[in-house]
mmCIF file of C-alpha atoms in Angstrom:
data_model
loop_
_atom_site.group_PDB
_atom_site.id
_atom_site.type_symbol
_atom_site.label_atom_id
_atom_site.label_comp_id
_atom_site.label_asym_id
_atom_site.label_seq_id
_atom_site.Cartn_x
_atom_site.Cartn_y
_atom_site.Cartn_z
ATOM 1 C CA UNK A 818 -0.050 0.016 0.001
ATOM 2 C CA UNK A 819 1.379 3.355 -1.029
ATOM 3 C CA UNK A 820 1.570 6.118 1.459
ATOM 4 C CA UNK A 821 1.145 9.616 0.360
ATOM 5 C CA UNK A 822 3.521 12.296 1.545
ATOM 6 C CA UNK A 823 2.609 15.859 2.036
ATOM 7 C CA UNK A 824 4.609 18.407 0.149
ATOM 8 C CA UNK A 825 7.089 20.362 2.312
ATOM 9 C CA UNK A 826 5.661 23.723 3.379
ATOM 10 C CA UNK A 827 7.294 26.662 1.701
ATOM 11 C CA UNK A 828 9.262 28.987 3.993
ATOM 12 C CA UNK A 829 7.551 32.371 4.675
ATOM 13 C CA UNK A 830 8.339 34.996 2.205
ATOM 14 C CA UNK A 831 10.033 38.196 3.657
ATOM 15 C CA UNK A 832 7.692 41.094 3.963
ATOM 16 C CA UNK A 833 10.518 43.588 4.571
ATOM 17 C CA UNK A 834 14.069 43.800 3.329
ATOM 18 C CA UNK A 835 15.335 43.362 6.969
ATOM 19 C CA UNK A 836 12.857 40.558 7.856
ATOM 20 C CA UNK A 837 14.046 37.487 9.707
ATOM 21 C CA UNK A 838 12.707 35.359 6.762
ATOM 22 C CA UNK A 839 15.096 35.563 3.856
ATOM 23 C CA UNK A 840 15.476 34.790 0.145
ATOM 24 C CA UNK A 841 18.178 35.522 -2.335
ATOM 25 C CA UNK A 842 16.495 38.571 -3.737
ATOM 26 C CA UNK A 843 15.863 40.131 -0.368
ATOM 27 C CA UNK A 844 19.528 39.506 0.566
ATOM 28 C CA UNK A 845 20.811 41.194 -2.585
ATOM 29 C CA UNK A 846 18.566 44.232 -2.169
ATOM 30 C CA UNK A 847 19.577 44.661 1.495
ATOM 31 C CA UNK A 848 23.203 44.005 0.653
ATOM 32 C CA UNK A 849 23.330 46.657 -2.061
ATOM 33 C CA UNK A 850 21.490 49.202 0.133
ATOM 34 C CA UNK A 851 23.887 48.646 2.996
ATOM 35 C CA UNK A 852 26.911 48.664 0.633
ATOM 36 C CA UNK A 853 25.872 52.073 -0.557
ATOM 37 C CA UNK A 854 25.471 53.350 3.051
ATOM 38 C CA UNK A 855 28.801 51.878 4.016
ATOM 39 C CA UNK A 856 30.517 53.595 1.082
ATOM 40 C CA UNK A 857 28.829 56.877 1.939
ATOM 41 C CA UNK A 858 29.765 56.608 5.644
ATOM 42 C CA UNK A 859 33.364 55.676 4.727
ATOM 43 C CA UNK A 860 34.056 58.410 2.232
ATOM 44 C CA UNK A 861 32.136 61.094 4.249
ATOM 45 C CA UNK A 862 33.905 59.991 7.366
ATOM 46 C CA UNK A 863 37.276 60.455 5.655
ATOM 47 C CA UNK A 864 36.384 63.998 4.691
ATOM 48 C CA UNK A 865 35.142 64.584 8.343
ATOM 49 C CA UNK A 866 38.028 63.051 10.291
ATOM 50 C CA UNK A 867 40.709 62.034 7.706
ATOM 51 C CA UNK A 868 40.386 58.367 8.310
ATOM 52 C CA UNK A 869 38.809 55.443 6.401
ATOM 53 C CA UNK A 870 36.992 53.566 9.018
ATOM 54 C CA UNK A 871 36.188 50.222 7.228
ATOM 55 C CA UNK A 872 39.855 49.338 6.047
ATOM 56 C CA UNK A 873 40.760 47.045 8.748
ATOM 57 C CA UNK A 874 43.559 45.516 6.685
ATOM 58 C CA UNK A 875 45.356 48.904 6.429
ATOM 59 C CA UNK A 876 44.658 49.704 10.068
ATOM 60 C CA UNK A 877 46.133 46.391 11.144
ATOM 61 C CA UNK A 878 49.138 46.916 8.955
ATOM 62 C CA UNK A 879 49.600 50.431 10.515
ATOM 63 C CA UNK A 880 49.856 48.766 13.989
ATOM 64 C CA UNK A 881 52.817 46.673 12.720
ATOM 65 C CA UNK A 882 54.433 49.686 11.123
ATOM 66 C CA UNK A 883 54.096 51.856 14.057
ATOM 67 C CA UNK A 884 55.411 49.200 16.443
ATOM 68 C CA UNK A 885 58.467 48.683 14.104
ATOM 69 C CA UNK A 886 59.034 52.462 14.152
ATOM 70 C CA UNK A 887 58.695 52.708 18.002
ATOM 71 C CA UNK A 888 55.481 54.696 17.699
ATOM 72 C CA UNK A 889 53.671 52.982 20.559
ATOM 73 C CA UNK A 890 50.981 55.576 20.962
ATOM 74 C CA UNK A 891 49.971 55.385 17.312
ATOM 75 C CA UNK A 892 49.943 51.663 17.479
ATOM 76 C CA UNK A 893 47.672 51.689 20.371
ATOM 77 C CA UNK A 894 45.324 54.236 18.609
ATOM 78 C CA UNK A 895 45.093 51.855 15.621
ATOM 79 C CA UNK A 896 44.507 48.877 17.952
ATOM 80 C CA UNK A 897 41.638 50.828 19.419
ATOM 81 C CA UNK A 898 39.996 51.124 16.013
ATOM 82 C CA UNK A 899 40.273 47.375 15.517
ATOM 83 C CA UNK A 900 38.599 46.742 18.987
ATOM 84 C CA UNK A 901 35.809 49.170 18.019
ATOM 85 C CA UNK A 902 35.175 47.348 14.765
ATOM 86 C CA UNK A 903 35.138 43.996 16.680
ATOM 87 C CA UNK A 904 32.827 45.558 19.202
ATOM 88 C CA UNK A 905 30.343 46.466 16.519
ATOM 89 C CA UNK A 906 30.380 42.955 15.074
ATOM 90 C CA UNK A 907 30.020 41.486 18.495
ATOM 91 C CA UNK A 908 27.048 43.837 19.296
ATOM 92 C CA UNK A 909 25.217 42.553 16.106
ATOM 93 C CA UNK A 910 25.923 38.896 17.131
ATOM 94 C CA UNK A 911 24.428 39.649 20.610
ATOM 95 C CA UNK A 912 21.388 41.422 19.364
ATOM 96 C CA UNK A 913 20.614 38.883 16.553
ATOM 97 C CA UNK A 914 20.954 35.877 18.804
ATOM 98 C CA UNK A 915 19.005 37.492 21.545
ATOM 99 C CA UNK A 916 16.168 38.350 19.227
ATOM 100 C CA UNK A 917 16.181 34.982 17.384
ATOM 101 C CA UNK A 918 15.876 33.096 20.737
ATOM 102 C CA UNK A 919 12.764 35.129 21.239
ATOM 103 C CA UNK A 920 11.417 34.357 17.773
ATOM 104 C CA UNK A 921 11.377 37.988 16.763
ATOM 105 C CA UNK A 922 11.070 39.153 13.162
ATOM 106 C CA UNK A 923 13.259 42.090 13.946
ATOM 107 C CA UNK A 924 16.434 40.179 14.772
ATOM 108 C CA UNK A 925 18.271 41.699 11.752
ATOM 109 C CA UNK A 926 16.518 45.006 11.892
ATOM 110 C CA UNK A 927 17.510 45.890 15.456
ATOM 111 C CA UNK A 928 21.200 46.295 14.712
ATOM 112 C CA UNK A 929 20.278 48.573 11.730
ATOM 113 C CA UNK A 930 18.186 50.609 14.087
ATOM 114 C CA UNK A 931 21.131 51.012 16.337
ATOM 115 C CA UNK A 932 23.270 52.092 13.406
ATOM 116 C CA UNK A 933 20.602 54.648 12.415
ATOM 117 C CA UNK A 934 20.770 56.219 15.821
ATOM 118 C CA UNK A 935 24.495 56.331 15.870
ATOM 119 C CA UNK A 936 24.591 58.001 12.452
ATOM 120 C CA UNK A 937 22.006 60.579 13.644
ATOM 121 C CA UNK A 938 24.308 61.332 16.629
ATOM 122 C CA UNK A 939 27.245 61.717 14.240
ATOM 123 C CA UNK A 940 25.294 63.997 11.954
ATOM 124 C CA UNK A 941 23.566 66.105 14.629
ATOM 125 C CA UNK A 942 26.662 66.723 16.618
ATOM 126 C CA UNK A 943 28.994 67.277 13.766
ATOM 127 C CA UNK A 944 29.505 70.914 14.734
ATOM 128 C CA UNK A 945 31.016 69.856 18.121
ATOM 129 C CA UNK A 946 33.381 67.712 16.280
ATOM 130 C CA UNK A 947 34.781 70.786 14.428
ATOM 131 C CA UNK A 948 34.715 72.956 17.467
ATOM 132 C CA UNK A 949 36.439 70.539 19.811
ATOM 133 C CA UNK A 950 38.582 68.416 17.320
ATOM 134 C CA UNK A 951 41.090 67.329 19.711
ATOM 135 C CA UNK A 952 38.457 65.546 21.818
ATOM 136 C CA UNK A 953 35.805 64.551 19.429
ATOM 137 C CA UNK A 954 37.803 63.436 16.382
ATOM 138 C CA UNK A 955 39.298 60.318 18.018
ATOM 139 C CA UNK A 956 35.854 59.403 19.398
ATOM 140 C CA UNK A 957 34.259 59.959 16.069
ATOM 141 C CA UNK A 958 36.743 57.604 14.307
ATOM 142 C CA UNK A 959 35.960 54.970 16.958
ATOM 143 C CA UNK A 960 32.294 55.458 16.434
ATOM 144 C CA UNK A 961 32.593 55.103 12.706
ATOM 145 C CA UNK A 962 34.668 51.931 13.001
ATOM 146 C CA UNK A 963 32.089 50.537 15.495
ATOM 147 C CA UNK A 964 29.247 51.318 12.950
ATOM 148 C CA UNK A 965 31.145 49.530 10.176
ATOM 149 C CA UNK A 966 31.614 46.484 12.242
ATOM 150 C CA UNK A 967 27.964 46.586 13.352
ATOM 151 C CA UNK A 968 26.653 46.814 9.693
ATOM 152 C CA UNK A 969 29.086 44.333 8.070
ATOM 153 C CA UNK A 970 28.031 41.668 10.752
ATOM 154 C CA UNK A 971 24.335 42.167 9.883
ATOM 155 C CA UNK A 972 24.556 41.347 6.208
ATOM 156 C CA UNK A 973 27.155 38.608 6.881
ATOM 157 C CA UNK A 974 24.740 36.890 9.253
ATOM 158 C CA UNK A 975 21.713 37.493 6.963
ATOM 159 C CA UNK A 976 23.346 35.982 3.888
ATOM 160 C CA UNK A 977 25.360 33.311 5.698
ATOM 161 C CA UNK A 978 28.653 34.990 4.780
ATOM 162 C CA UNK A 979 27.710 35.209 1.015
ATOM 163 C CA UNK A 980 27.439 39.031 1.054
ATOM 164 C CA UNK A 981 29.689 41.675 2.677
ATOM 165 C CA UNK A 982 29.176 45.374 2.414
ATOM 166 C CA UNK A 983 32.549 46.862 3.488
ATOM 167 C CA UNK A 984 35.097 44.225 2.410
ATOM 168 C CA UNK A 985 35.653 45.609 -1.143
ATOM 169 C CA UNK A 986 39.033 43.783 -1.417
ATOM 170 C CA UNK A 987 37.255 40.486 -1.222
ATOM 171 C CA UNK A 988 34.501 41.498 -3.452
ATOM 172 C CA UNK A 989 36.983 42.572 -6.173
ATOM 173 C CA UNK A 990 38.901 39.346 -5.724
ATOM 174 C CA UNK A 991 35.762 37.282 -6.261
ATOM 175 C CA UNK A 992 34.764 39.462 -9.160
ATOM 176 C CA UNK A 993 38.190 39.026 -10.765
ATOM 177 C CA UNK A 994 37.918 35.163 -10.351
ATOM 178 C CA UNK A 995 34.564 35.127 -12.174
ATOM 179 C CA UNK A 996 35.711 37.537 -14.804
ATOM 180 C CA UNK A 997 38.781 35.257 -15.477
ATOM 181 C CA UNK A 998 36.392 32.445 -16.094
ATOM 182 C CA UNK A 999 34.352 34.539 -18.458
ATOM 183 C CA UNK A 1000 37.283 35.324 -20.624
ATOM 184 C CA UNK A 1001 38.907 31.878 -20.278
ATOM 185 C CA UNK A 1002 39.400 30.185 -23.668
ATOM 186 C CA UNK A 1003 37.989 26.673 -23.522
ATOM 187 C CA UNK A 1004 39.174 24.202 -26.141
ATOM 188 C CA UNK A 1005 36.311 22.582 -27.898
ATOM 189 C CA UNK A 1006 37.693 19.045 -27.491
ATOM 190 C CA UNK A 1007 37.782 19.140 -23.689
ATOM 191 C CA UNK A 1008 34.765 17.670 -21.888
ATOM 192 C CA UNK A 1009 34.890 19.907 -18.783
ATOM 193 C CA UNK A 1010 34.647 23.536 -19.565
ATOM 194 C CA UNK A 1011 35.588 26.437 -17.349
ATOM 195 C CA UNK A 1012 32.222 28.322 -16.749
ATOM 196 C CA UNK A 1013 31.688 31.533 -14.777
ATOM 197 C CA UNK A 1014 29.142 31.639 -12.026
ATOM 198 C CA UNK A 1015 26.856 34.374 -13.454
ATOM 199 C CA UNK A 1016 25.003 34.654 -10.222
ATOM 200 C CA UNK A 1017 28.154 35.447 -8.165
ATOM 201 C CA UNK A 1018 29.394 37.781 -10.952
ATOM 202 C CA UNK A 1019 26.097 39.780 -10.756
ATOM 203 C CA UNK A 1020 26.101 39.904 -6.908
ATOM 204 C CA UNK A 1021 29.718 41.030 -6.512
ATOM 205 C CA UNK A 1022 29.422 43.455 -9.430
ATOM 206 C CA UNK A 1023 26.294 45.100 -7.924
ATOM 207 C CA UNK A 1024 27.883 45.327 -4.482
ATOM 208 C CA UNK A 1025 31.015 47.049 -5.816
ATOM 209 C CA UNK A 1026 28.941 49.508 -7.882
ATOM 210 C CA UNK A 1027 26.706 50.144 -4.855
ATOM 211 C CA UNK A 1028 29.670 50.849 -2.652
ATOM 212 C CA UNK A 1029 31.335 53.199 -5.123
ATOM 213 C CA UNK A 1030 28.014 54.981 -5.785
ATOM 214 C CA UNK A 1031 27.404 55.472 -2.012
ATOM 215 C CA UNK A 1032 30.974 56.611 -1.542
ATOM 216 C CA UNK A 1033 30.622 59.247 -4.288
ATOM 217 C CA UNK A 1034 27.271 60.419 -3.012
ATOM 218 C CA UNK A 1035 28.687 60.559 0.581
ATOM 219 C CA UNK A 1036 31.752 62.483 -0.428
ATOM 220 C CA UNK A 1037 29.766 65.027 -2.579
ATOM 221 C CA UNK A 1038 27.070 65.408 0.163
ATOM 222 C CA UNK A 1039 29.668 66.046 2.948
ATOM 223 C CA UNK A 1040 31.450 68.498 0.641
ATOM 224 C CA UNK A 1041 28.206 70.296 0.017
ATOM 225 C CA UNK A 1042 26.318 70.305 3.325
ATOM 226 C CA UNK A 1043 28.718 68.831 5.944
ATOM 227 C CA UNK A 1044 27.769 66.486 8.717
ATOM 228 C CA UNK A 1045 24.014 66.775 7.954
ATOM 229 C CA UNK A 1046 24.789 64.523 4.914
ATOM 230 C CA UNK A 1047 24.579 61.502 7.230
ATOM 231 C CA UNK A 1048 20.888 62.150 8.097
ATOM 232 C CA UNK A 1049 19.527 60.723 4.905
ATOM 233 C CA UNK A 1050 21.559 57.551 5.556
ATOM 234 C CA UNK A 1051 19.989 57.278 9.022
ATOM 235 C CA UNK A 1052 16.579 57.688 7.535
ATOM 236 C CA UNK A 1053 17.161 54.827 5.064
ATOM 237 C CA UNK A 1054 18.293 52.539 7.898
ATOM 238 C CA UNK A 1055 15.259 53.582 10.015
ATOM 239 C CA UNK A 1056 12.958 52.751 7.012
ATOM 240 C CA UNK A 1057 14.613 49.387 6.698
ATOM 241 C CA UNK A 1058 14.293 48.529 10.368
ATOM 242 C CA UNK A 1059 10.956 50.023 11.293
ATOM 243 C CA UNK A 1060 8.652 47.426 9.712
ATOM 244 C CA UNK A 1061 9.932 44.253 11.600
ATOM 245 C CA UNK A 1062 10.267 46.198 14.926
ATOM 246 C CA UNK A 1063 6.662 47.407 14.666
ATOM 247 C CA UNK A 1064 5.458 43.954 13.772
ATOM 248 C CA UNK A 1065 7.117 42.551 16.966
ATOM 249 C CA UNK A 1066 5.669 45.392 18.988
ATOM 250 C CA UNK A 1067 2.174 44.541 17.739
ATOM 251 C CA UNK A 1068 2.604 40.944 18.628
ATOM 252 C CA UNK A 1069 4.045 41.647 22.090
ATOM 253 C CA UNK A 1070 7.565 40.434 21.250
ATOM 254 C CA UNK A 1071 9.510 43.685 21.636
ATOM 255 C CA UNK A 1072 11.303 42.469 24.736
ATOM 256 C CA UNK A 1073 9.618 39.201 25.673
ATOM 257 C CA UNK A 1074 11.157 36.253 27.555
ATOM 258 C CA UNK A 1075 13.148 33.769 25.568
ATOM 259 C CA UNK A 1076 11.334 30.808 24.054
ATOM 260 C CA UNK A 1077 12.541 27.517 22.990
ATOM 261 C CA UNK A 1078 15.193 27.968 20.317
ATOM 262 C CA UNK A 1079 14.172 26.494 16.961
#
């Protein structure tokens, strides 16, 4: 006697770009948006404080350089930036895991909400940064590094490490690998062909373009209007995060007790 099996239930479709339920299209849309915000923050931050705040490879190298040159104070300053970036990534992990254990749809939206608030602080108090540069510039660099770590960890967890928004070196490397396959000459008599992964090519290409576009817009915005140019970035992040957060509030899950982990 044959037994009929019920078809597997389809996973819920994401209602918002920062929803806990994911698919490839939602990941790419969110990734490109966050890459643009990262580019704008990085470029605008450089014009504000003279420091790129997502370039951890360069900052780590500067620690080694300064130690070799006997510049201990500069090496410690760079180490503080690394710690700030790590702190941002750790904060995302804490928030996401805390929310997932409570079965909240806003697990990925909450770190973006925190990032929006921090960018608002950066934009609103920009005048103080100029007036008290000696005090506020180092704190601002630490804040921007923290924000970059926070955001990069969000999309890394969302996409299971497929998409990153600040690691342009890795994106260009992956893009070059796939382009090398595109232009590889396959001999017709070989059974196995070298074929480019068109999906990866599209993803990495869009992320690089989004980061560059955001960087250009951020640099032009900061040059034109100053620190207030960060406010539209914060507004975009609030728009991304508000839907899932409101949904959890409507269902009484804004700060509920942990439930059984799935």
